[in-house]
């Protein structure tokens, strides 16, 4: 039975989708009860650990069927990983984009324990003909596309190329924040692909299959592709992969009243393309910018915290913005090009605050 997670905001009931409250994203590691949830289907797998196995098959030299005891016996690896849903900030797309209308809270960072994917692939031994790896979740359901109904037993599947699975930080995780994964976060095993949007991190993992050709599954070709204005179809867009550079303001909340004197704005910044090298903050709607202080900004897999102290000398209403830069030269933009499903919206966030004359 799934938990209720009262600290999260409901975005959808069928399927269950909840986003974090931005004001609760103040700590480097997001507590599990504050970590966003994105399910694709109404029914959530309810596996018994003792009856579950991970199948490793296809173009491998030694097919495997691994129990959780087998997996836990392998060398462990722990990583702090930032996950952001590809649809995060979708509600700010203009005109409104297709899909679940997330605000800015479909992002969180957890501490995940598991085994390196490469450890499993090395045990199985990939054949020379293998080109891609399919990861299948245990969740099944129905999808529609242009009036066509896809099977009600359509599994959630994603693939990675051999070059992509070479990343030593890709993890098969069985613990989150020091405890076994919860049901809604993929118990008993979840693929974790650091630096990519969350669609790549398949929950309720049941099989890994090496294939000889590109994978054309529904969630690989029909979803998670950028479909621009004027496109004739829905499967020919550019696939989304790594996280776009982005900064989030978590303190204060939009509309908050602060008082004259020093006030510290704070939040997080992340990118799947490189380290965060700079965050700038504006308190005048983007007319001028100042450098924020970066904290723990050298992680390959997790966000960086930032802080900016402002001497509020005037009362009134102010628009606050934050923008991030990464080590590959990417800069967070004022606006992003519209796409049909509102994916990868990393446009600069803006909040309004009011400065009052003094504390009561």
Tab-separated table of C-alpha atoms in Angstrom:
chain	number	residue	atom	x	y	z
A	1	UNK	CA	0.000	0.000	0.000
A	2	UNK	CA	1.392	3.382	-0.952
A	3	UNK	CA	1.856	6.118	1.638
A	4	UNK	CA	-0.079	9.397	1.686
A	5	UNK	CA	2.878	11.849	1.866
A	6	UNK	CA	0.961	14.812	3.376
A	7	UNK	CA	3.971	17.139	2.938
A	8	UNK	CA	3.711	16.913	-0.861
A	9	UNK	CA	1.336	18.789	-3.157
A	10	UNK	CA	-1.038	16.685	-5.257
A	11	UNK	CA	-0.702	17.266	-8.983
A	12	UNK	CA	-2.570	14.153	-10.173
A	13	UNK	CA	-4.493	11.353	-8.477
A	14	UNK	CA	-4.671	8.941	-11.429
A	15	UNK	CA	-1.804	8.260	-11.833
A	16	UNK	CA	-0.412	9.390	-8.505
A	17	UNK	CA	1.815	12.421	-9.018
A	18	UNK	CA	2.962	14.686	-6.191
A	19	UNK	CA	5.484	17.483	-6.217
A	20	UNK	CA	7.616	18.885	-3.440
A	21	UNK	CA	6.660	22.130	-1.782
A	22	UNK	CA	9.463	24.451	-2.772
A	23	UNK	CA	9.668	25.855	0.763
A	24	UNK	CA	10.480	22.300	1.948
A	25	UNK	CA	13.497	22.062	-0.367
A	26	UNK	CA	15.883	23.729	2.038
A	27	UNK	CA	18.220	20.868	2.902
A	28	UNK	CA	20.853	19.374	0.614
A	29	UNK	CA	19.280	15.915	1.015
A	30	UNK	CA	15.520	15.976	0.555
A	31	UNK	CA	13.742	13.916	3.238
A	32	UNK	CA	11.819	11.030	1.690
A	33	UNK	CA	8.498	12.472	2.855
A	34	UNK	CA	9.290	15.660	0.889
A	35	UNK	CA	10.643	13.936	-2.256
A	36	UNK	CA	8.483	14.336	-5.367
A	37	UNK	CA	6.669	11.316	-6.854
A	38	UNK	CA	5.947	10.750	-10.546
A	39	UNK	CA	4.096	7.537	-11.420
A	40	UNK	CA	2.958	6.779	-14.971
A	41	UNK	CA	0.135	4.330	-14.323
A	42	UNK	CA	-2.782	3.992	-11.918
A	43	UNK	CA	-1.603	0.665	-10.510
A	44	UNK	CA	1.644	0.737	-8.535
A	45	UNK	CA	3.587	-2.561	-8.363
A	46	UNK	CA	3.430	-4.205	-4.953
A	47	UNK	CA	6.358	-6.615	-5.028
A	48	UNK	CA	7.348	-9.007	-2.309
A	49	UNK	CA	11.116	-8.863	-2.059
A	50	UNK	CA	11.350	-12.636	-1.643
A	51	UNK	CA	9.288	-13.267	-4.801
A	52	UNK	CA	11.081	-10.666	-6.937
A	53	UNK	CA	14.062	-11.259	-9.246
A	54	UNK	CA	16.006	-9.085	-11.667
A	55	UNK	CA	16.404	-10.750	-15.056
A	56	UNK	CA	19.473	-9.859	-17.139
A	57	UNK	CA	19.028	-11.229	-20.640
A	58	UNK	CA	19.319	-10.706	-24.380
A	59	UNK	CA	22.696	-10.340	-26.066
A	60	UNK	CA	24.711	-11.398	-23.026
A	61	UNK	CA	27.093	-14.283	-22.504
A	62	UNK	CA	25.640	-15.340	-19.150
A	63	UNK	CA	21.955	-14.558	-18.513
A	64	UNK	CA	21.255	-13.814	-14.856
A	65	UNK	CA	18.324	-14.049	-12.470
A	66	UNK	CA	19.278	-12.123	-9.341
A	67	UNK	CA	17.461	-11.959	-6.019
A	68	UNK	CA	17.759	-8.971	-3.709
A	69	UNK	CA	20.106	-11.038	-1.538
A	70	UNK	CA	22.310	-11.607	-4.597
A	71	UNK	CA	22.343	-7.892	-5.383
A	72	UNK	CA	23.042	-6.819	-1.799
A	73	UNK	CA	26.016	-9.182	-1.722
A	74	UNK	CA	27.702	-7.230	-4.536
A	75	UNK	CA	29.999	-4.239	-3.876
A	76	UNK	CA	27.952	-1.279	-2.648
A	77	UNK	CA	28.003	2.268	-3.924
A	78	UNK	CA	26.377	5.355	-2.389
A	79	UNK	CA	25.657	8.582	-4.279
A	80	UNK	CA	23.790	11.811	-3.681
A	81	UNK	CA	21.610	12.192	-6.784
A	82	UNK	CA	19.392	15.048	-7.921
A	83	UNK	CA	16.296	13.945	-9.817
A	84	UNK	CA	14.190	16.377	-11.815
A	85	UNK	CA	11.090	15.368	-13.724
A	86	UNK	CA	11.249	16.317	-17.400
A	87	UNK	CA	7.923	18.103	-16.915
A	88	UNK	CA	9.065	20.239	-13.985
A	89	UNK	CA	7.944	23.891	-14.371
A	90	UNK	CA	5.609	22.866	-17.211
A	91	UNK	CA	2.786	25.052	-15.888
A	92	UNK	CA	4.886	28.141	-16.700
A	93	UNK	CA	5.023	27.344	-20.425
A	94	UNK	CA	3.004	29.797	-22.527
A	95	UNK	CA	0.783	28.772	-24.182
A	96	UNK	CA	-0.031	25.885	-21.857
A	97	UNK	CA	1.781	22.695	-22.813
A	98	UNK	CA	0.332	19.197	-22.884
A	99	UNK	CA	0.828	17.103	-19.755
A	100	UNK	CA	0.660	17.158	-15.972
A	101	UNK	CA	0.937	20.770	-14.830
A	102	UNK	CA	3.923	20.834	-12.496
A	103	UNK	CA	5.036	24.017	-10.798
A	104	UNK	CA	8.701	24.140	-9.707
A	105	UNK	CA	8.579	21.271	-7.193
A	106	UNK	CA	9.269	18.183	-9.331
A	107	UNK	CA	12.912	18.122	-8.250
A	108	UNK	CA	14.589	16.590	-5.196
A	109	UNK	CA	17.909	15.130	-4.080
A	110	UNK	CA	18.327	11.829	-2.271
A	111	UNK	CA	21.137	9.668	-0.955
A	112	UNK	CA	20.930	6.380	-2.824
A	113	UNK	CA	22.677	3.109	-2.034
A	114	UNK	CA	22.976	0.242	-4.471
A	115	UNK	CA	25.242	-1.500	-6.924
A	116	UNK	CA	26.875	-0.049	-10.027
A	117	UNK	CA	25.096	-1.004	-13.252
A	118	UNK	CA	28.500	-1.829	-14.721
A	119	UNK	CA	28.988	-4.483	-12.041
A	120	UNK	CA	25.849	-6.283	-13.234
A	121	UNK	CA	26.694	-5.914	-16.921
A	122	UNK	CA	30.198	-7.231	-16.324
A	123	UNK	CA	28.781	-10.284	-14.560
A	124	UNK	CA	26.513	-11.014	-17.515
A	125	UNK	CA	29.092	-10.130	-20.175
A	126	UNK	CA	27.783	-8.149	-23.145
A	127	UNK	CA	28.137	-9.762	-26.553
A	128	UNK	CA	29.857	-7.814	-29.315
A	129	UNK	CA	26.529	-7.450	-31.138
A	130	UNK	CA	24.856	-5.568	-28.259
A	131	UNK	CA	24.001	-1.947	-29.131
A	132	UNK	CA	21.522	-0.761	-26.502
A	133	UNK	CA	20.244	-1.809	-23.090
A	134	UNK	CA	16.503	-1.846	-22.302
A	135	UNK	CA	15.412	-1.301	-18.698
A	136	UNK	CA	11.899	-2.531	-17.911
A	137	UNK	CA	9.818	-1.553	-14.915
A	138	UNK	CA	7.145	-3.705	-13.344
A	139	UNK	CA	4.422	-1.084	-13.871
A	140	UNK	CA	1.902	-1.765	-16.649
A	141	UNK	CA	-0.877	0.369	-18.105
A	142	UNK	CA	-2.548	2.030	-21.081
A	143	UNK	CA	-1.407	4.990	-23.175
A	144	UNK	CA	-3.116	6.867	-26.008
A	145	UNK	CA	-1.513	8.643	-28.948
A	146	UNK	CA	-3.398	10.437	-31.747
A	147	UNK	CA	-6.538	8.408	-31.025
A	148	UNK	CA	-4.730	5.065	-30.959
A	149	UNK	CA	-4.805	3.062	-27.725
A	150	UNK	CA	-1.656	1.217	-26.778
A	151	UNK	CA	-1.894	-2.086	-24.900
A	152	UNK	CA	-3.228	-2.058	-21.343
A	153	UNK	CA	-0.171	-4.123	-20.471
A	154	UNK	CA	2.323	-1.610	-21.856
A	155	UNK	CA	5.340	-1.649	-19.521
A	156	UNK	CA	7.374	1.405	-18.664
A	157	UNK	CA	10.637	0.892	-20.559
A	158	UNK	CA	13.613	3.066	-21.406
A	159	UNK	CA	16.916	2.330	-23.108
A	160	UNK	CA	20.480	3.611	-23.017
A	161	UNK	CA	23.230	3.118	-25.577
A	162	UNK	CA	26.431	1.285	-24.702
A	163	UNK	CA	28.263	4.609	-24.547
A	164	UNK	CA	25.693	5.948	-22.110
A	165	UNK	CA	25.749	2.920	-19.792
A	166	UNK	CA	29.514	3.339	-19.513
A	167	UNK	CA	28.891	6.032	-16.875
A	168	UNK	CA	30.260	4.519	-13.661
A	169	UNK	CA	27.748	6.504	-11.595
A	170	UNK	CA	24.666	4.755	-12.997
A	171	UNK	CA	23.263	2.859	-10.053
A	172	UNK	CA	20.800	0.075	-9.319
A	173	UNK	CA	19.503	1.472	-6.042
A	174	UNK	CA	17.751	-0.395	-3.251
A	175	UNK	CA	18.078	2.204	-0.487
A	176	UNK	CA	17.066	5.863	-0.332
A	177	UNK	CA	18.115	8.140	2.525
A	178	UNK	CA	19.281	5.197	4.613
A	179	UNK	CA	16.193	2.995	4.249
A	180	UNK	CA	14.807	0.552	1.664
A	181	UNK	CA	13.068	2.290	-1.219
A	182	UNK	CA	9.419	3.031	-0.555
A	183	UNK	CA	6.831	1.564	-2.890
A	184	UNK	CA	6.227	4.844	-4.725
A	185	UNK	CA	9.963	5.349	-5.215
A	186	UNK	CA	10.463	1.985	-6.903
A	187	UNK	CA	10.814	-0.760	-4.269
A	188	UNK	CA	12.653	-3.068	-4.396
A	189	UNK	CA	15.083	-1.794	-7.079
A	190	UNK	CA	15.354	1.364	-9.152
A	191	UNK	CA	17.687	2.367	-11.952
A	192	UNK	CA	19.292	5.724	-11.157
A	193	UNK	CA	20.835	7.696	-14.042
A	194	UNK	CA	22.503	10.773	-12.499
A	195	UNK	CA	22.459	13.955	-14.542
A	196	UNK	CA	19.489	12.886	-16.672
A	197	UNK	CA	15.858	13.825	-16.359
A	198	UNK	CA	13.901	11.453	-14.157
A	199	UNK	CA	12.274	9.478	-16.980
A	200	UNK	CA	15.566	7.565	-17.386
A	201	UNK	CA	15.560	6.335	-13.773
A	202	UNK	CA	13.186	3.384	-14.184
A	203	UNK	CA	11.317	2.357	-11.032
A	204	UNK	CA	10.342	-1.196	-9.974
A	205	UNK	CA	13.109	-2.564	-12.208
A	206	UNK	CA	12.435	-6.166	-13.279
A	207	UNK	CA	14.667	-6.724	-16.307
A	208	UNK	CA	17.755	-5.526	-18.140
A	209	UNK	CA	17.984	-6.643	-21.763
A	210	UNK	CA	20.818	-6.127	-24.236
A	211	UNK	CA	19.596	-5.721	-27.826
A	212	UNK	CA	21.222	-5.428	-31.261
A	213	UNK	CA	19.221	-2.449	-32.563
A	214	UNK	CA	17.857	0.929	-31.441
A	215	UNK	CA	14.908	0.634	-29.064
A	216	UNK	CA	11.666	2.187	-30.317
A	217	UNK	CA	9.435	1.738	-27.273
A	218	UNK	CA	6.588	4.115	-26.449
A	219	UNK	CA	8.391	5.992	-23.675
A	220	UNK	CA	11.527	6.238	-25.815
A	221	UNK	CA	10.029	7.571	-29.059
A	222	UNK	CA	6.498	8.801	-28.303
A	223	UNK	CA	7.337	10.540	-25.044
A	224	UNK	CA	10.282	12.561	-23.754
A	225	UNK	CA	11.079	14.145	-27.085
A	226	UNK	CA	10.998	17.885	-27.823
A	227	UNK	CA	8.195	18.563	-30.310
A	228	UNK	CA	8.489	22.187	-31.495
A	229	UNK	CA	5.806	24.427	-32.917
A	230	UNK	CA	4.996	23.409	-36.481
A	231	UNK	CA	6.014	19.750	-36.116
A	232	UNK	CA	3.726	17.380	-38.030
A	233	UNK	CA	4.153	14.328	-35.824
A	234	UNK	CA	4.815	13.434	-32.200
A	235	UNK	CA	7.709	10.985	-32.521
A	236	UNK	CA	10.325	12.848	-34.544
A	237	UNK	CA	11.482	15.347	-31.955
A	238	UNK	CA	14.870	15.602	-30.328
A	239	UNK	CA	15.074	13.244	-27.322
A	240	UNK	CA	15.683	14.856	-23.972
A	241	UNK	CA	18.544	13.473	-21.934
A	242	UNK	CA	20.644	15.518	-19.512
A	243	UNK	CA	19.365	18.108	-17.063
A	244	UNK	CA	19.396	21.671	-18.375
A	245	UNK	CA	21.202	24.191	-16.175
A	246	UNK	CA	18.755	25.643	-13.667
A	247	UNK	CA	18.485	27.511	-10.362
A	248	UNK	CA	15.643	27.278	-7.850
A	249	UNK	CA	14.734	29.853	-5.204
A	250	UNK	CA	13.531	27.940	-2.138
A	251	UNK	CA	13.692	30.786	0.413
A	252	UNK	CA	11.669	32.935	0.647
A	253	UNK	CA	8.386	31.730	-0.786
A	254	UNK	CA	6.640	33.694	-3.516
A	255	UNK	CA	4.711	36.592	-2.003
A	256	UNK	CA	6.485	36.538	1.350
A	257	UNK	CA	6.844	39.703	3.415
A	258	UNK	CA	10.384	40.446	4.606
A	259	UNK	CA	11.701	43.400	6.574
A	260	UNK	CA	14.231	46.146	5.981
A	261	UNK	CA	17.777	45.105	6.699
A	262	UNK	CA	19.808	42.028	5.703
A	263	UNK	CA	17.894	39.101	4.221
A	264	UNK	CA	19.397	35.896	2.808
A	265	UNK	CA	17.856	34.322	-0.276
A	266	UNK	CA	18.767	30.682	-0.841
A	267	UNK	CA	18.136	27.742	-3.096
A	268	UNK	CA	19.806	25.145	-5.278
A	269	UNK	CA	21.251	24.942	-8.788
A	270	UNK	CA	22.016	21.942	-10.971
A	271	UNK	CA	23.035	20.826	-14.454
A	272	UNK	CA	23.532	17.467	-16.113
A	273	UNK	CA	26.225	18.901	-18.366
A	274	UNK	CA	28.796	20.121	-15.843
A	275	UNK	CA	29.445	21.598	-12.413
A	276	UNK	CA	27.624	24.724	-11.318
A	277	UNK	CA	30.187	27.519	-11.528
A	278	UNK	CA	28.054	30.548	-10.707
A	279	UNK	CA	24.610	31.614	-9.557
A	280	UNK	CA	23.514	35.221	-9.908
A	281	UNK	CA	20.592	36.871	-8.129
A	282	UNK	CA	18.628	39.955	-9.137
A	283	UNK	CA	16.303	41.882	-6.815
A	284	UNK	CA	15.122	44.332	-9.472
A	285	UNK	CA	13.526	42.000	-11.995
A	286	UNK	CA	16.732	41.304	-13.900
A	287	UNK	CA	18.049	44.830	-14.424
A	288	UNK	CA	21.143	44.160	-12.295
A	289	UNK	CA	22.693	40.980	-10.917
A	290	UNK	CA	24.974	40.003	-8.039
A	291	UNK	CA	26.938	36.817	-7.399
A	292	UNK	CA	25.559	34.332	-4.897
A	293	UNK	CA	27.786	32.270	-2.616
A	294	UNK	CA	28.078	28.648	-3.746
A	295	UNK	CA	28.138	25.779	-1.268
A	296	UNK	CA	29.178	22.173	-2.113
A	297	UNK	CA	29.262	22.805	-5.873
A	298	UNK	CA	31.659	20.041	-6.942
A	299	UNK	CA	29.330	17.033	-6.990
A	300	UNK	CA	29.026	15.171	-10.279
A	301	UNK	CA	25.569	13.892	-9.391
A	302	UNK	CA	23.790	16.385	-7.117
A	303	UNK	CA	22.742	20.007	-6.929
A	304	UNK	CA	24.670	22.894	-5.398
A	305	UNK	CA	23.297	25.095	-2.649
A	306	UNK	CA	23.549	28.873	-3.062
A	307	UNK	CA	22.950	31.870	-0.792
A	308	UNK	CA	22.662	35.586	-1.481
A	309	UNK	CA	22.370	38.247	1.224
A	310	UNK	CA	20.523	41.422	0.286
A	311	UNK	CA	20.496	44.641	2.245
A	312	UNK	CA	16.858	45.630	1.858
A	313	UNK	CA	16.931	49.393	2.311
A	314	UNK	CA	13.585	50.367	0.793
A	315	UNK	CA	10.048	49.259	1.452
A	316	UNK	CA	7.952	48.100	-1.483
A	317	UNK	CA	7.450	45.205	-3.885
A	318	UNK	CA	10.416	43.531	-5.581
A	319	UNK	CA	10.886	40.811	-8.205
A	320	UNK	CA	13.666	38.360	-7.355
A	321	UNK	CA	15.325	36.122	-9.946
A	322	UNK	CA	18.157	33.574	-9.885
A	323	UNK	CA	20.126	32.193	-12.820
A	324	UNK	CA	22.758	29.465	-12.985
A	325	UNK	CA	25.912	28.839	-15.040
A	326	UNK	CA	27.735	25.535	-15.501
A	327	UNK	CA	31.292	24.478	-16.347
A	328	UNK	CA	30.383	23.746	-19.983
A	329	UNK	CA	29.388	27.354	-20.588
A	330	UNK	CA	25.630	26.819	-20.364
A	331	UNK	CA	23.662	29.752	-18.945
A	332	UNK	CA	20.094	29.567	-17.722
A	333	UNK	CA	17.915	31.523	-20.182
A	334	UNK	CA	15.192	34.084	-19.594
A	335	UNK	CA	12.844	32.035	-21.762
A	336	UNK	CA	12.860	28.649	-23.457
A	337	UNK	CA	11.513	27.646	-26.832
A	338	UNK	CA	7.974	26.288	-26.494
A	339	UNK	CA	7.505	22.565	-27.044
A	340	UNK	CA	4.283	20.554	-27.197
A	341	UNK	CA	4.739	18.651	-23.933
A	342	UNK	CA	6.534	21.355	-22.016
A	343	UNK	CA	9.675	19.352	-21.329
A	344	UNK	CA	12.945	20.729	-19.966
A	345	UNK	CA	11.677	24.172	-18.979
A	346	UNK	CA	14.734	25.795	-17.397
A	347	UNK	CA	13.635	29.409	-17.845
A	348	UNK	CA	14.685	31.722	-15.018
A	349	UNK	CA	12.350	31.536	-12.030
A	350	UNK	CA	10.954	34.791	-10.636
A	351	UNK	CA	9.272	35.413	-7.298
A	352	UNK	CA	7.778	38.547	-5.768
A	353	UNK	CA	8.516	39.739	-2.234
A	354	UNK	CA	7.356	42.744	-0.247
A	355	UNK	CA	9.704	44.646	2.016
A	356	UNK	CA	7.993	46.088	5.091
A	357	UNK	CA	9.280	48.886	7.285
A	358	UNK	CA	10.384	46.797	10.250
A	359	UNK	CA	9.679	43.884	12.549
A	360	UNK	CA	6.715	44.119	14.888
